Amino acid sequence: MNYTLHQLQIFLKITQTKSITQAAEELHLTQPAVSIQLRNFQNQFDIPLTEIVGRKIYITDFGKEIALAAEEILNQVQAINMKTMEFKGQLVGRLKISIVSTGKYVMPYFLSGFMKEHPGVQLQMDVTNKSRVIESLQDNEVDFSLVSILPPNLNVDKLELMQNKLFLVGSSSSQFQKKSYDKNIFEELPLIYREEGSGTRMTMERFIERNRITAVKKVELTSNEAVKQAVIAGLGYSIMPLIGIKNELNAGVLRIIPVKGLPIATKWSMIWLKGKMFSPIAKAYLDYVRKTKKEIIEQRFNWYEQYL
């Protein structure tokens, strides 16, 4: 037998996805390359690993056994690589972070330099809504969380990263010409909301309640991207974080509608449980962010100032 680690990796991914196309996408390979490696791998066995019924691929019982063995071999190879890095004095292990969905426009820039410096570190980042982020932190499933609203009933420490500002936005076809509008403009607008549990929704609702605005909720959607596309399409208006609409503002498909009392200002903060015992990786990462956050903000978010 002459199979390679590459072939084991490809076959295992096919058994996990049940699709050559999806396996190719997740491995960043072409579909023909994956098909060729699967065929070369199969040629080393007298018993079929897969079978095609209709246009679907199925894993045979023998193929499932081989997949289990492949996973064990690949895990052992990874363990060997990690041991090698440990003996070289490099950080090895997993960094676990949960972030609110809009945080995907922020957190990668505070991670990329650290991940390049420490190739032995594996990143596990869960992008979800605020409720799930807080739950994962409370259950000690993650090292850090990124939020724009601090949890009121959880004892945490924090490192503030940068400003988060939210503006009223509409599509490019919105007919608003004044330099500033009164808050009662909201009573005329169909508003698009994020789902319950979203930090953006919570901020928006607090603003509406605090200003005693009678708002008309037209649509409720489950992601920032969905809200953005709905606003662009002209379904309504929404209060959105500036950080997530830069490209659309530059392209002219979204516009900020100036309203007295806006923007709403919050802070992006990296939080962790008070008293948490950090792993060497988590401690190194926290030190890295403390040392580099100012430089990262200046280099990556200098465009932000023109809207503030």
Coordinates of C-alpha atoms in Angstrom, one line a residue:
M1 CA 0.0 0.0 0.0
N2 CA 1.3 3.4 -1.0
Y3 CA -1.4 5.9 0.1
T4 CA -0.3 9.4 1.3
L5 CA -1.4 11.6 4.1
H6 CA -3.0 13.9 1.5
Q7 CA -5.1 11.0 0.2
L8 CA -6.2 10.2 3.8
Q9 CA -7.2 13.8 4.4
I10 CA -9.2 14.0 1.2
F11 CA -11.0 10.7 1.8
L12 CA -11.8 11.6 5.3
K13 CA -13.3 14.9 4.2
I14 CA -15.4 13.2 1.5
T15 CA -16.8 10.8 4.2
Q16 CA -17.6 13.9 6.4
T17 CA -19.3 16.0 3.7
K18 CA -20.8 13.1 1.6
S19 CA -19.9 15.3 -1.4
I20 CA -16.8 15.5 -3.6
T21 CA -17.8 19.1 -4.6
Q22 CA -18.1 20.2 -0.9
A23 CA -14.9 18.4 0.1
A24 CA -13.1 20.2 -2.7
E25 CA -14.4 23.6 -1.5
E26 CA -13.5 22.9 2.1
L27 CA -10.0 21.7 1.2
H28 CA -9.5 24.6 -1.3
L29 CA -8.9 22.1 -4.1
T30 CA -10.5 21.6 -7.5
Q31 CA -13.1 19.0 -7.9
P32 CA -11.1 17.0 -10.5
A33 CA -8.1 17.0 -8.2
V34 CA -10.2 15.5 -5.4
S35 CA -11.8 12.9 -7.8
I36 CA -8.3 11.8 -9.0
Q37 CA -7.0 11.4 -5.4
L38 CA -10.1 9.4 -4.4
R39 CA -9.6 7.1 -7.4
N40 CA -5.9 6.7 -6.7
F41 CA -6.7 5.9 -3.0
Q42 CA -9.5 3.4 -4.1
N43 CA -7.1 1.6 -6.4
Q44 CA -5.1 0.4 -3.4
F45 CA -8.0 -1.6 -2.1
D46 CA -9.8 -4.6 -3.5
I47 CA -13.0 -3.6 -1.6
P48 CA -15.0 -0.5 -2.7
L49 CA -14.8 2.5 -0.3
T50 CA -17.6 4.4 -1.9
E51 CA -20.5 3.8 -4.3
I52 CA -22.5 6.1 -6.5
V53 CA -26.3 5.8 -6.5
G54 CA -28.0 8.2 -8.8
R55 CA -25.8 11.2 -8.5
K56 CA -25.0 10.8 -4.8
I57 CA -21.9 9.3 -3.2
Y58 CA -22.3 6.8 -0.4
I59 CA -19.6 5.4 1.9
T60 CA -19.5 1.6 2.2
D61 CA -19.2 -0.1 5.5
F62 CA -15.5 -0.9 4.6
G63 CA -15.1 2.8 3.6
K64 CA -16.4 3.9 7.0
E65 CA -13.8 1.7 8.8
I66 CA -11.0 3.1 6.7
A67 CA -12.3 6.6 7.5
L68 CA -12.0 5.9 11.2
A69 CA -8.5 4.7 10.7
A70 CA -7.6 7.7 8.6
E71 CA -8.9 10.1 11.2
E72 CA -6.8 8.4 13.9
I73 CA -3.7 8.5 11.7
L74 CA -4.2 12.2 10.9
N75 CA -4.8 13.0 14.6
Q76 CA -1.5 11.2 15.5
V77 CA 0.3 13.2 12.8
Q78 CA -1.0 16.4 14.2
A79 CA 0.1 15.4 17.7
I80 CA 3.6 14.7 16.4
N81 CA 3.7 18.1 14.7
M82 CA 2.5 19.8 17.9
K83 CA 5.1 17.9 20.0
T84 CA 7.8 19.1 17.6
M85 CA 6.7 22.7 18.0
E86 CA 6.6 22.3 21.8
F87 CA 10.2 21.2 21.8
K88 CA 11.1 24.2 19.8
G89 CA 9.5 26.4 22.4
Q90 CA 6.5 27.4 20.3
L91 CA 3.0 27.9 21.5
V92 CA 0.8 24.9 20.6
G93 CA -2.9 24.4 21.2
R94 CA -6.3 26.0 20.7
L95 CA -7.5 29.5 21.2
K96 CA -11.3 29.6 21.6
I97 CA -13.3 32.8 21.0
S98 CA -16.9 33.6 20.5
I99 CA -18.0 36.8 18.9
V100 CA -21.3 38.5 18.0
S101 CA -22.1 38.4 14.3
T102 CA -21.1 42.0 13.6
G103 CA -17.8 41.3 15.3
K104 CA -16.6 39.4 12.2
Y105 CA -15.8 42.8 10.8
V106 CA -13.5 43.5 13.8
M107 CA -12.0 40.4 15.4
P108 CA -10.0 39.0 12.4
Y109 CA -7.8 42.1 12.4
F110 CA -6.9 41.5 16.1
L111 CA -6.1 37.9 15.4
S112 CA -4.1 37.7 12.1
G113 CA -0.8 38.9 13.4
F114 CA -0.9 36.6 16.4
M115 CA -1.8 33.6 14.3
K116 CA 1.1 34.3 11.9
E117 CA 3.5 34.6 14.8
H118 CA 2.3 31.3 16.3
P119 CA 1.7 28.7 13.6
G120 CA 1.1 26.0 16.2
V121 CA -2.0 27.8 17.5
Q122 CA -5.4 26.6 16.2
L123 CA -8.2 29.1 16.2
Q124 CA -11.8 28.1 17.1
M125 CA -14.0 31.1 16.6
D126 CA -17.8 30.9 16.9
V127 CA -19.7 33.7 15.2
T128 CA -23.2 33.9 16.6
N129 CA -25.7 36.2 18.3
K130 CA -25.2 37.9 21.7
S131 CA -27.2 35.4 23.7
R132 CA -25.1 32.5 22.5
V133 CA -21.9 34.4 23.0
I134 CA -22.7 35.1 26.6
E135 CA -23.8 31.5 27.2
S136 CA -20.6 30.1 25.8
L137 CA -18.6 32.5 28.1
Q138 CA -20.7 31.7 31.1
D139 CA -20.2 28.0 30.6
N140 CA -16.4 28.5 30.3
E141 CA -16.4 27.1 26.7
V142 CA -14.2 29.9 25.4
D143 CA -11.2 31.9 26.4
F144 CA -12.6 35.3 25.3
S145 CA -15.7 36.8 23.8
L146 CA -16.2 40.0 21.7
V147 CA -19.3 42.1 22.5
S148 CA -20.4 45.6 22.1
I149 CA -22.8 45.5 25.1
L150 CA -21.4 44.1 28.4
P151 CA -23.5 41.4 30.0
P152 CA -25.2 42.9 33.1
N153 CA -25.4 39.7 35.2
L154 CA -22.0 38.1 34.5
N155 CA -18.8 38.9 36.4
V156 CA -16.2 39.7 33.7
D157 CA -13.0 41.5 33.0
K158 CA -12.7 43.4 29.8
L159 CA -10.2 45.0 27.4
E160 CA -11.8 47.8 25.3
L161 CA -10.7 47.6 21.7
M162 CA -12.4 50.4 19.7
Q163 CA -15.6 52.4 19.2
N164 CA -18.7 51.0 17.8
K165 CA -21.1 53.5 16.3
L166 CA -24.6 52.9 14.9
F167 CA -26.3 55.1 12.3
L168 CA -29.7 55.2 10.7
V169 CA -29.2 53.9 7.1
G170 CA -31.4 53.6 4.1
S171 CA -31.0 52.7 0.4
S172 CA -29.4 55.0 -2.1
S173 CA -32.9 55.8 -3.4
S174 CA -33.9 57.3 0.0
Q175 CA -35.2 60.9 -0.5
F176 CA -33.6 62.7 2.5
Q177 CA -31.8 65.9 1.7
K178 CA -31.6 67.8 5.0
K179 CA -28.4 68.0 7.0
S180 CA -30.2 66.7 10.1
Y181 CA -33.6 65.3 11.0
D182 CA -35.5 65.2 14.2
K183 CA -36.0 61.9 16.0
N184 CA -39.7 61.8 15.1
I185 CA -38.6 60.8 11.5
F186 CA -38.6 57.2 12.9
E187 CA -42.4 57.4 13.1
E188 CA -42.6 57.7 9.3
L189 CA -40.1 54.9 8.5
P190 CA -40.7 51.1 8.2
L191 CA -37.9 49.7 10.4
I192 CA -36.0 46.5 9.9
Y193 CA -34.9 44.8 13.1
R194 CA -32.4 42.1 14.0
E195 CA -33.7 39.0 15.9
E196 CA -34.3 38.8 19.7
G197 CA -31.0 38.3 21.5
S198 CA -29.0 40.4 19.0
G199 CA -26.8 43.2 20.5
T200 CA -27.6 45.5 17.6
R201 CA -31.4 45.0 18.2
M202 CA -30.9 45.7 21.9
T203 CA -29.1 48.9 21.2
M204 CA -31.7 50.0 18.7
E205 CA -34.6 49.2 21.0
R206 CA -33.0 51.1 23.9
F207 CA -32.6 54.2 21.7
I208 CA -36.3 54.0 20.6
E209 CA -37.5 53.5 24.2
R210 CA -35.3 56.2 25.7
N211 CA -36.5 58.7 23.2
R212 CA -40.2 57.6 23.4
I213 CA -40.4 57.0 19.7
T214 CA -43.4 55.2 18.2
A215 CA -41.6 52.9 15.8
V216 CA -43.1 50.7 13.0
K217 CA -41.4 47.3 12.9
K218 CA -41.7 46.2 9.3
V219 CA -39.3 43.2 9.1
E220 CA -37.3 41.0 11.5
L221 CA -34.2 39.2 10.2
T222 CA -31.6 36.9 11.7
S223 CA -28.3 38.4 10.5
N224 CA -26.7 41.7 9.9
E225 CA -26.0 40.7 6.3
A226 CA -29.7 40.0 5.8
V227 CA -30.7 43.4 7.3
K228 CA -28.2 45.1 5.1
Q229 CA -29.5 43.5 1.9
A230 CA -33.1 44.2 2.9
V231 CA -32.2 47.9 3.4
I232 CA -30.4 48.0 0.0
A233 CA -33.5 46.5 -1.7
G234 CA -35.6 49.3 -0.2
L235 CA -37.7 47.1 2.2
G236 CA -37.1 49.6 5.0
Y237 CA -34.6 51.4 7.2
S238 CA -32.4 50.2 10.1
I239 CA -30.0 51.4 12.7
M240 CA -26.8 49.6 11.8
P241 CA -23.1 49.5 13.0
L242 CA -20.8 51.5 10.8
I243 CA -18.2 48.8 10.9
G244 CA -20.4 46.5 8.8
I245 CA -21.5 48.8 6.0
K246 CA -18.2 50.4 4.8
N247 CA -18.2 48.8 1.4
E248 CA -21.9 49.6 0.8
L249 CA -21.4 53.2 1.7
N250 CA -18.4 53.5 -0.6
A251 CA -20.4 51.8 -3.4
G252 CA -23.3 54.2 -2.9
V253 CA -25.9 51.6 -2.3
L254 CA -26.4 52.6 1.3
R255 CA -26.6 56.1 2.8
I256 CA -26.4 57.4 6.3
I257 CA -29.5 59.5 7.2
P258 CA -28.4 62.2 9.8
V259 CA -30.7 62.2 12.8
K260 CA -30.3 64.2 16.1
G261 CA -29.1 61.8 18.8
L262 CA -27.3 59.5 16.4
P263 CA -24.9 57.9 16.1
I264 CA -25.3 55.6 19.1
A265 CA -21.9 55.0 20.6
T266 CA -20.9 51.7 22.3
K267 CA -17.5 50.0 22.7
W268 CA -16.2 46.8 21.2
S269 CA -14.7 44.9 24.2
M270 CA -13.0 41.6 24.5
I271 CA -14.3 40.0 27.7
W272 CA -13.5 37.0 29.9
L273 CA -14.7 35.5 33.1
K274 CA -13.2 37.3 36.2
G275 CA -10.7 35.0 37.9
K276 CA -10.3 32.8 34.8
M277 CA -7.1 30.7 34.8
F278 CA -5.6 31.4 31.4
S279 CA -3.8 28.8 29.3
P280 CA -0.4 29.9 28.0
I281 CA -2.0 30.6 24.6
A282 CA -4.8 32.7 26.0
K283 CA -2.4 34.7 28.2
A284 CA -0.1 35.3 25.2
Y285 CA -3.0 36.4 23.1
L286 CA -4.2 38.9 25.7
D287 CA -0.7 40.3 26.0
Y288 CA -0.5 40.6 22.2
V289 CA -3.8 42.5 21.9
R290 CA -2.9 44.9 24.7
K291 CA 0.4 45.7 23.0
T292 CA -0.8 46.0 19.5
K293 CA -4.4 47.2 19.6
K294 CA -3.5 50.9 19.0
E295 CA -1.4 50.1 16.0
I296 CA -4.1 47.7 14.6
I297 CA -6.7 50.4 14.9
E298 CA -4.5 53.0 13.2
Q299 CA -3.7 50.7 10.4
R300 CA -7.0 48.9 9.8
F301 CA -9.7 51.3 10.9
N302 CA -8.4 54.7 10.0
W303 CA -11.3 55.0 7.5
Y304 CA -13.7 55.0 10.5
E305 CA -12.9 58.6 11.5
Q306 CA -14.5 60.2 8.5
Y307 CA -17.9 59.1 9.7
L308 CA -17.5 60.0 13.4

